[in-house]
Backbone as JSON Lines, residues from 0, in Angstrom:
{"i":0,"aa":"X","n":[-68.74,-32.98,47.73],"ca":[-69.75,-31.45,46.96],"c":[-69.51,-30.16,47.93]}
{"i":1,"aa":"X","n":[-69.12,-30.35,49.82],"ca":[-68.49,-29.13,50.51],"c":[-67.34,-29.53,50.59]}
{"i":2,"aa":"X","n":[-66.47,-30.57,50.02],"ca":[-65.09,-29.8,48.98],"c":[-65.57,-29.35,47.93]}
{"i":3,"aa":"X","n":[-66.53,-29.23,47.18],"ca":[-66.15,-28.4,46.6],"c":[-66.16,-27.83,46.63]}
{"i":4,"aa":"X","n":[-66.68,-27.34,46.31],"ca":[-67.53,-25.89,47.92],"c":[-66.64,-25.19,47.78]}
{"i":5,"aa":"X","n":[-65.46,-25.55,48.83],"ca":[-64.45,-25.1,49.72],"c":[-63.75,-24.45,48.46]}
{"i":6,"aa":"X","n":[-63.38,-25.76,47.73],"ca":[-62.04,-25.46,45.93],"c":[-62.91,-24.32,45.19]}
{"i":7,"aa":"X","n":[-64.41,-23.75,45.44],"ca":[-65.04,-23.12,44.61],"c":[-64.29,-21.74,45.36]}
{"i":8,"aa":"X","n":[-64.42,-21.85,46.83],"ca":[-64.59,-20.36,47.85],"c":[-62.53,-19.91,46.99]}
{"i":9,"aa":"X","n":[-62.03,-20.98,47.53],"ca":[-60.33,-21.0,46.96],"c":[-59.57,-20.31,45.96]}
{"i":10,"aa":"X","n":[-61.05,-20.92,45.0],"ca":[-60.69,-19.53,44.03],"c":[-60.83,-18.61,43.74]}
{"i":11,"aa":"X","n":[-62.12,-18.39,45.08],"ca":[-62.88,-17.15,44.34],"c":[-61.57,-16.42,45.28]}
{"i":12,"aa":"X","n":[-61.3,-16.4,46.79],"ca":[-60.35,-15.7,47.2],"c":[-59.83,-15.76,46.46]}
{"i":13,"aa":"X","n":[-58.67,-16.56,46.25],"ca":[-57.34,-16.36,45.29],"c":[-57.38,-15.93,43.66]}
{"i":14,"aa":"X","n":[-58.44,-14.88,42.95],"ca":[-58.69,-14.42,41.98],"c":[-58.62,-12.77,43.04]}
{"i":15,"aa":"X","n":[-59.35,-12.74,44.22],"ca":[-59.39,-11.18,44.72],"c":[-58.09,-11.07,45.02]}
{"i":16,"aa":"X","n":[-57.8,-11.17,45.12],"ca":[-56.11,-11.19,45.53],"c":[-55.39,-10.94,45.16]}
{"i":17,"aa":"X","n":[-55.54,-11.17,43.54],"ca":[-54.49,-11.33,41.88],"c":[-54.49,-10.0,41.96]}
{"i":18,"aa":"X","n":[-53.88,-9.27,41.35],"ca":[-54.07,-7.65,39.95],"c":[-53.77,-8.89,38.85]}
{"i":19,"aa":"X","n":[-54.73,-6.98,37.93],"ca":[-54.78,-8.03,36.63],"c":[-53.59,-8.18,36.0]}
{"i":20,"aa":"X","n":[-52.75,-7.42,36.51],"ca":[-51.28,-7.5,35.52],"c":[-50.52,-9.15,35.36]}
{"i":21,"aa":"X","n":[-51.44,-10.06,36.13],"ca":[-50.24,-11.06,36.27],"c":[-51.56,-12.14,35.31]}
{"i":22,"aa":"X","n":[-51.1,-12.61,34.78],"ca":[-52.05,-14.22,34.13],"c":[-52.55,-14.21,34.57]}
{"i":23,"aa":"X","n":[-52.62,-15.47,35.81],"ca":[-53.63,-16.23,36.64],"c":[-54.83,-14.96,36.93]}
{"i":24,"aa":"X","n":[-54.99,-14.36,37.14],"ca":[-56.03,-13.22,37.55],"c":[-56.66,-13.34,36.17]}
{"i":25,"aa":"X","n":[-56.35,-13.67,34.76],"ca":[-56.88,-13.9,33.59],"c":[-58.3,-14.7,33.07]}
{"i":26,"aa":"X","n":[-57.32,-15.96,33.17],"ca":[-57.51,-17.02,33.32],"c":[-58.12,-17.79,34.44]}
{"i":27,"aa":"X","n":[-58.64,-16.83,36.02],"ca":[-59.89,-17.24,36.44],"c":[-60.73,-15.98,36.54]}
{"i":28,"aa":"X","n":[-60.26,-14.7,35.43],"ca":[-61.86,-13.74,35.29],"c":[-62.75,-14.78,34.54]}
{"i":29,"aa":"X","n":[-61.65,-15.04,32.99],"ca":[-62.13,-16.6,32.2],"c":[-63.01,-17.91,33.14]}
{"i":30,"aa":"X","n":[-62.22,-18.42,33.93],"ca":[-62.85,-19.22,35.03],"c":[-64.49,-18.9,35.59]}
{"i":31,"aa":"X","n":[-64.23,-17.79,35.84],"ca":[-65.16,-16.85,37.15],"c":[-66.97,-17.41,36.56]}
{"i":32,"aa":"X","n":[-66.42,-16.1,34.94],"ca":[-67.53,-15.89,34.18],"c":[-68.34,-16.59,33.39]}
{"i":33,"aa":"X","n":[-67.38,-17.86,33.07],"ca":[-67.85,-19.08,32.17],"c":[-68.63,-19.92,33.0]}
{"i":34,"aa":"X","n":[-67.87,-20.59,34.4],"ca":[-68.18,-21.87,33.94],"c":[-68.77,-21.21,35.62]}
{"i":35,"aa":"X","n":[-68.2,-20.43,36.52],"ca":[-67.67,-19.89,38.48],"c":[-67.27,-21.23,38.2]}
{"i":36,"aa":"X","n":[-66.62,-21.68,38.11],"ca":[-65.28,-22.13,38.12],"c":[-65.19,-23.44,38.33]}
{"i":37,"aa":"X","n":[-65.58,-24.07,37.57],"ca":[-66.31,-25.36,36.67],"c":[-67.34,-25.88,37.33]}
{"i":38,"aa":"X","n":[-67.9,-25.0,37.9],"ca":[-69.46,-25.45,38.99],"c":[-70.67,-25.36,38.25]}
{"i":39,"aa":"X","n":[-70.45,-25.0,37.65],"ca":[-71.59,-25.02,36.76],"c":[-72.42,-24.82,34.76]}
{"i":40,"aa":"X","n":[-72.86,-25.85,35.05],"ca":[-72.44,-26.39,32.74],"c":[-73.72,-25.64,32.33]}
{"i":41,"aa":"X","n":[-74.52,-25.11,33.5],"ca":[-75.76,-24.34,32.61],"c":[-75.27,-23.46,32.7]}
{"i":42,"aa":"X","n":[-74.33,-22.11,32.63],"ca":[-73.34,-21.37,32.53],"c":[-73.05,-21.45,31.39]}
{"i":43,"aa":"X","n":[-72.14,-22.36,31.63],"ca":[-71.22,-22.83,30.29],"c":[-72.11,-23.36,28.94]}
{"i":44,"aa":"X","n":[-73.35,-23.56,29.19],"ca":[-73.72,-24.12,27.58],"c":[-74.78,-22.37,27.06]}
{"i":45,"aa":"X","n":[-74.92,-21.52,28.36],"ca":[-75.74,-21.13,27.75],"c":[-74.77,-19.82,27.05]}
{"i":46,"aa":"X","n":[-73.27,-19.86,27.62],"ca":[-72.36,-18.92,27.13],"c":[-72.17,-19.65,25.16]}
{"i":47,"aa":"X","n":[-71.92,-20.9,25.03],"ca":[-71.72,-21.42,24.35],"c":[-72.85,-20.77,23.08]}
{"i":48,"aa":"X","n":[-73.78,-21.03,23.44],"ca":[-75.58,-20.65,22.62],"c":[-75.2,-19.65,22.29]}
{"i":49,"aa":"X","n":[-74.33,-18.53,23.06],"ca":[-74.7,-17.11,22.66],"c":[-73.8,-16.99,21.63]}
{"i":50,"aa":"X","n":[-72.41,-17.5,22.05],"ca":[-71.44,-16.9,21.85],"c":[-71.93,-17.63,19.53]}
{"i":51,"aa":"X","n":[-72.01,-19.31,19.32],"ca":[-72.11,-19.08,18.99],"c":[-73.1,-18.37,17.78]}
{"i":52,"aa":"X","n":[-74.02,-17.9,18.83],"ca":[-75.75,-17.65,17.47],"c":[-75.11,-16.16,16.85]}
{"i":53,"aa":"X","n":[-73.86,-15.48,18.32],"ca":[-73.91,-13.76,17.88],"c":[-72.83,-13.97,16.74]}
{"i":54,"aa":"X","n":[-71.55,-15.29,16.15],"ca":[-70.47,-14.82,15.27],"c":[-70.89,-15.24,14.45]}
{"i":55,"aa":"X","n":[-72.22,-16.13,13.59],"ca":[-73.29,-16.86,13.18],"c":[-73.88,-15.8,12.26]}
{"i":56,"aa":"X","n":[-74.1,-15.09,13.47],"ca":[-75.15,-13.64,13.16],"c":[-74.55,-12.3,12.29]}
{"i":57,"aa":"X","n":[-72.87,-13.02,12.83],"ca":[-72.26,-11.54,12.39],"c":[-71.34,-11.75,10.79]}
{"i":58,"aa":"X","n":[-71.31,-13.61,10.93],"ca":[-70.61,-14.04,10.04],"c":[-70.6,-14.13,8.21]}
{"i":59,"aa":"X","n":[-72.13,-15.11,8.82],"ca":[-72.63,-15.59,7.58],"c":[-73.29,-14.75,7.25]}
{"i":60,"aa":"X","n":[-73.45,-14.79,5.92],"ca":[-74.73,-13.5,4.89],"c":[-76.14,-14.18,4.6]}
{"i":61,"aa":"X","n":[-75.42,-15.56,4.67],"ca":[-76.13,-16.05,3.9],"c":[-76.85,-17.74,4.44]}
{"i":62,"aa":"X","n":[-77.33,-17.63,5.41],"ca":[-77.5,-19.11,6.21],"c":[-78.77,-19.79,5.97]}
{"i":63,"aa":"X","n":[-77.97,-21.19,6.26],"ca":[-79.01,-21.58,5.84],"c":[-78.89,-22.91,7.43]}
{"i":64,"aa":"X","n":[-79.29,-24.06,7.19],"ca":[-78.57,-25.32,8.29],"c":[-78.01,-25.38,7.71]}
{"i":65,"aa":"X","n":[-77.63,-25.87,6.75],"ca":[-76.85,-27.08,6.3],"c":[-75.79,-25.79,6.57]}
{"i":66,"aa":"X","n":[-75.13,-24.72,5.73],"ca":[-73.71,-23.27,7.23],"c":[-73.71,-23.4,8.4]}
{"i":67,"aa":"X","n":[-75.85,-23.29,9.51],"ca":[-75.66,-23.4,10.69],"c":[-74.87,-24.66,11.27]}
{"i":68,"aa":"X","n":[-75.27,-25.92,10.84],"ca":[-74.38,-27.54,11.21],"c":[-72.62,-27.31,11.14]}
{"i":69,"aa":"X","n":[-72.23,-26.61,9.61],"ca":[-71.04,-26.56,9.77],"c":[-70.58,-25.64,10.62]}
{"i":70,"aa":"X","n":[-71.26,-24.41,11.31],"ca":[-70.84,-23.8,11.57],"c":[-69.84,-23.52,13.04]}
{"i":71,"aa":"X","n":[-71.97,-24.92,13.43],"ca":[-70.92,-25.5,14.87],"c":[-70.22,-26.38,15.39]}
{"i":72,"aa":"X","n":[-70.73,-27.06,14.18],"ca":[-69.51,-28.34,14.6],"c":[-67.87,-28.0,14.79]}
{"i":73,"aa":"X","n":[-67.25,-28.05,16.34],"ca":[-66.21,-27.99,16.05],"c":[-65.57,-28.46,15.7]}
{"i":74,"aa":"X","n":[-64.74,-29.78,14.45],"ca":[-64.53,-30.28,13.89],"c":[-64.54,-29.56,12.5]}
{"i":75,"aa":"X","n":[-65.05,-29.02,11.55],"ca":[-65.21,-28.54,11.0],"c":[-64.87,-27.13,10.66]}
{"i":76,"aa":"X","n":[-63.76,-27.04,9.63],"ca":[-62.51,-25.43,9.83],"c":[-62.32,-25.26,8.02]}
{"i":77,"aa":"X","n":[-64.11,-26.04,7.17],"ca":[-64.29,-25.33,5.35],"c":[-65.28,-23.72,6.1]}
{"i":78,"aa":"X","n":[-64.28,-23.02,5.57],"ca":[-64.33,-21.56,5.58],"c":[-65.13,-21.57,4.36]}
{"i":79,"aa":"X","n":[-64.63,-21.44,3.01],"ca":[-65.54,-22.14,1.46],"c":[-66.9,-22.62,1.33]}
{"i":80,"aa":"X","n":[-67.49,-23.53,3.07],"ca":[-68.75,-24.02,2.51],"c":[-68.79,-23.57,3.45]}
{"i":81,"aa":"X","n":[-69.02,-22.28,4.38],"ca":[-69.73,-21.97,6.05],"c":[-69.54,-20.18,5.26]}
{"i":82,"aa":"X","n":[-69.1,-20.05,4.52],"ca":[-69.05,-18.32,4.09],"c":[-68.88,-18.51,2.94]}
{"i":83,"aa":"X","n":[-68.97,-19.63,1.86],"ca":[-68.87,-18.86,0.83],"c":[-68.46,-18.42,-0.15]}
{"i":84,"aa":"X","n":[-67.4,-18.65,-0.85],"ca":[-67.12,-18.18,-1.91],"c":[-65.22,-17.27,-1.72]}
{"i":85,"aa":"X","n":[-66.55,-16.07,-1.9],"ca":[-66.03,-14.63,-1.35],"c":[-66.06,-13.86,0.18]}
{"i":86,"aa":"X","n":[-64.46,-14.67,1.4],"ca":[-65.26,-14.91,2.79],"c":[-63.81,-13.53,2.06]}
{"i":87,"aa":"X","n":[-63.45,-12.84,3.66],"ca":[-61.89,-11.85,3.91],"c":[-61.24,-12.17,4.37]}
{"i":88,"aa":"X","n":[-60.08,-11.95,4.69],"ca":[-59.39,-11.77,5.76],"c":[-59.55,-12.27,7.27]}
{"i":89,"aa":"X","n":[-60.17,-10.7,6.64],"ca":[-61.03,-10.11,8.49],"c":[-61.82,-11.66,8.95]}
{"i":90,"aa":"X","n":[-62.54,-12.36,8.34],"ca":[-63.76,-13.11,8.06],"c":[-62.45,-14.99,8.72]}
{"i":91,"aa":"X","n":[-62.12,-14.4,7.99],"ca":[-61.19,-16.31,8.91],"c":[-60.09,-15.59,10.05]}
{"i":92,"aa":"X","n":[-59.68,-14.76,9.84],"ca":[-59.11,-14.88,12.04],"c":[-60.48,-14.41,12.15]}
{"i":93,"aa":"X","n":[-61.96,-13.83,12.17],"ca":[-63.15,-14.08,13.51],"c":[-63.83,-15.66,13.31]}
{"i":94,"aa":"X","n":[-62.78,-16.05,11.74],"ca":[-63.72,-17.64,12.18],"c":[-62.66,-18.45,14.01]}
{"i":95,"aa":"X","n":[-61.16,-17.74,13.66],"ca":[-60.75,-19.07,13.85],"c":[-60.15,-18.77,15.52]}
{"i":96,"aa":"X","n":[-59.78,-17.01,15.85],"ca":[-60.55,-16.97,17.16],"c":[-61.98,-17.32,17.59]}
{"i":97,"aa":"X","n":[-63.15,-17.62,17.12],"ca":[-64.61,-18.18,17.78],"c":[-64.11,-20.02,17.74]}
{"i":98,"aa":"X","n":[-63.52,-20.82,16.92],"ca":[-63.05,-21.87,17.31],"c":[-62.27,-22.62,18.12]}
{"i":99,"aa":"X","n":[-61.08,-21.33,18.92],"ca":[-60.76,-21.34,19.71],"c":[-61.58,-21.14,21.35]}
{"i":100,"aa":"X","n":[-62.43,-20.1,21.32],"ca":[-63.5,-19.88,21.82],"c":[-64.56,-21.09,21.97]}
{"i":101,"aa":"X","n":[-64.03,-21.4,21.28],"ca":[-65.95,-22.74,21.01],"c":[-65.31,-23.92,22.12]}
{"i":102,"aa":"X","n":[-64.21,-24.62,21.58],"ca":[-63.06,-25.4,22.01],"c":[-62.53,-25.04,23.54]}
{"i":103,"aa":"X","n":[-62.5,-23.84,23.83],"ca":[-62.5,-23.25,25.09],"c":[-63.44,-23.93,26.23]}
{"i":104,"aa":"X","n":[-65.0,-23.92,25.13],"ca":[-65.73,-23.14,26.2],"c":[-66.27,-24.41,25.68]}
{"i":105,"aa":"X","n":[-66.38,-25.62,25.58],"ca":[-66.44,-27.17,25.38],"c":[-66.0,-27.62,26.5]}
{"i":106,"aa":"X","n":[-64.65,-27.15,26.72],"ca":[-63.97,-27.97,28.1],"c":[-64.5,-27.69,29.18]}
{"i":107,"aa":"X","n":[-64.79,-26.22,28.96],"ca":[-65.41,-25.62,29.81],"c":[-66.39,-26.69,30.98]}
{"i":108,"aa":"X","n":[-67.89,-26.87,29.43],"ca":[-68.66,-27.91,30.28],"c":[-68.26,-29.28,30.31]}
{"i":109,"aa":"X","n":[-67.43,-29.64,30.32],"ca":[-67.25,-31.07,30.19],"c":[-66.79,-30.78,31.47]}
{"i":110,"aa":"X","n":[-65.96,-29.99,31.95],"ca":[-65.12,-29.78,32.91],"c":[-66.42,-29.89,34.18]}
{"i":111,"aa":"X","n":[-67.46,-28.95,33.8],"ca":[-68.24,-28.44,34.26],"c":[-69.12,-29.82,35.3]}
{"i":112,"aa":"X","n":[-69.81,-30.87,33.68],"ca":[-70.37,-32.42,33.79],"c":[-69.48,-32.97,34.82]}
{"i":113,"aa":"X","n":[-68.39,-32.34,35.18],"ca":[-67.27,-34.33,36.07],"c":[-67.24,-33.6,37.25]}
{"i":114,"aa":"X","n":[-67.93,-32.43,37.76],"ca":[-67.74,-31.83,39.26],"c":[-68.25,-32.68,39.5]}
{"i":115,"aa":"X","n":[-68.92,-33.8,39.61],"ca":[-69.34,-34.93,41.23],"c":[-67.93,-36.24,40.68]}
{"i":116,"aa":"X","n":[-67.51,-36.29,39.63],"ca":[-66.52,-37.62,39.52],"c":[-65.33,-36.76,40.04]}
{"i":117,"aa":"X","n":[-64.87,-35.71,39.91],"ca":[-63.16,-35.64,40.44],"c":[-62.49,-35.88,42.05]}
{"i":118,"aa":"X","n":[-62.1,-35.45,41.79],"ca":[-60.76,-35.8,43.58],"c":[-59.62,-34.31,43.84]}
{"i":119,"aa":"X","n":[-60.64,-34.21,44.96],"ca":[-59.27,-33.27,45.2],"c":[-58.54,-33.41,46.09]}
């Protein structure tokens, strides 16, 4: 467990040394605030719930349990079943953006749960 804390501190130090022009800084920024560098599953789950509720509330005009279950499912990409027949191009792009974020957050959750099983 001490090695994991040391590993997290290494990431934190490297993050502080980088400038925002470097792509590593953006990746570490995401890692830091989403899951505390893969060590806090509660933070990652909270982000997933918050972003799901946010995107669902701004995208779905006729909320129902069925549409919510379809919206939450990472494998469901049926826009007509979730948003109805009259969805815009902007809604489709926003939905794709949400699905990409959803998959990244699920990865962060899995990574956070595996924190005690990985070798350093």
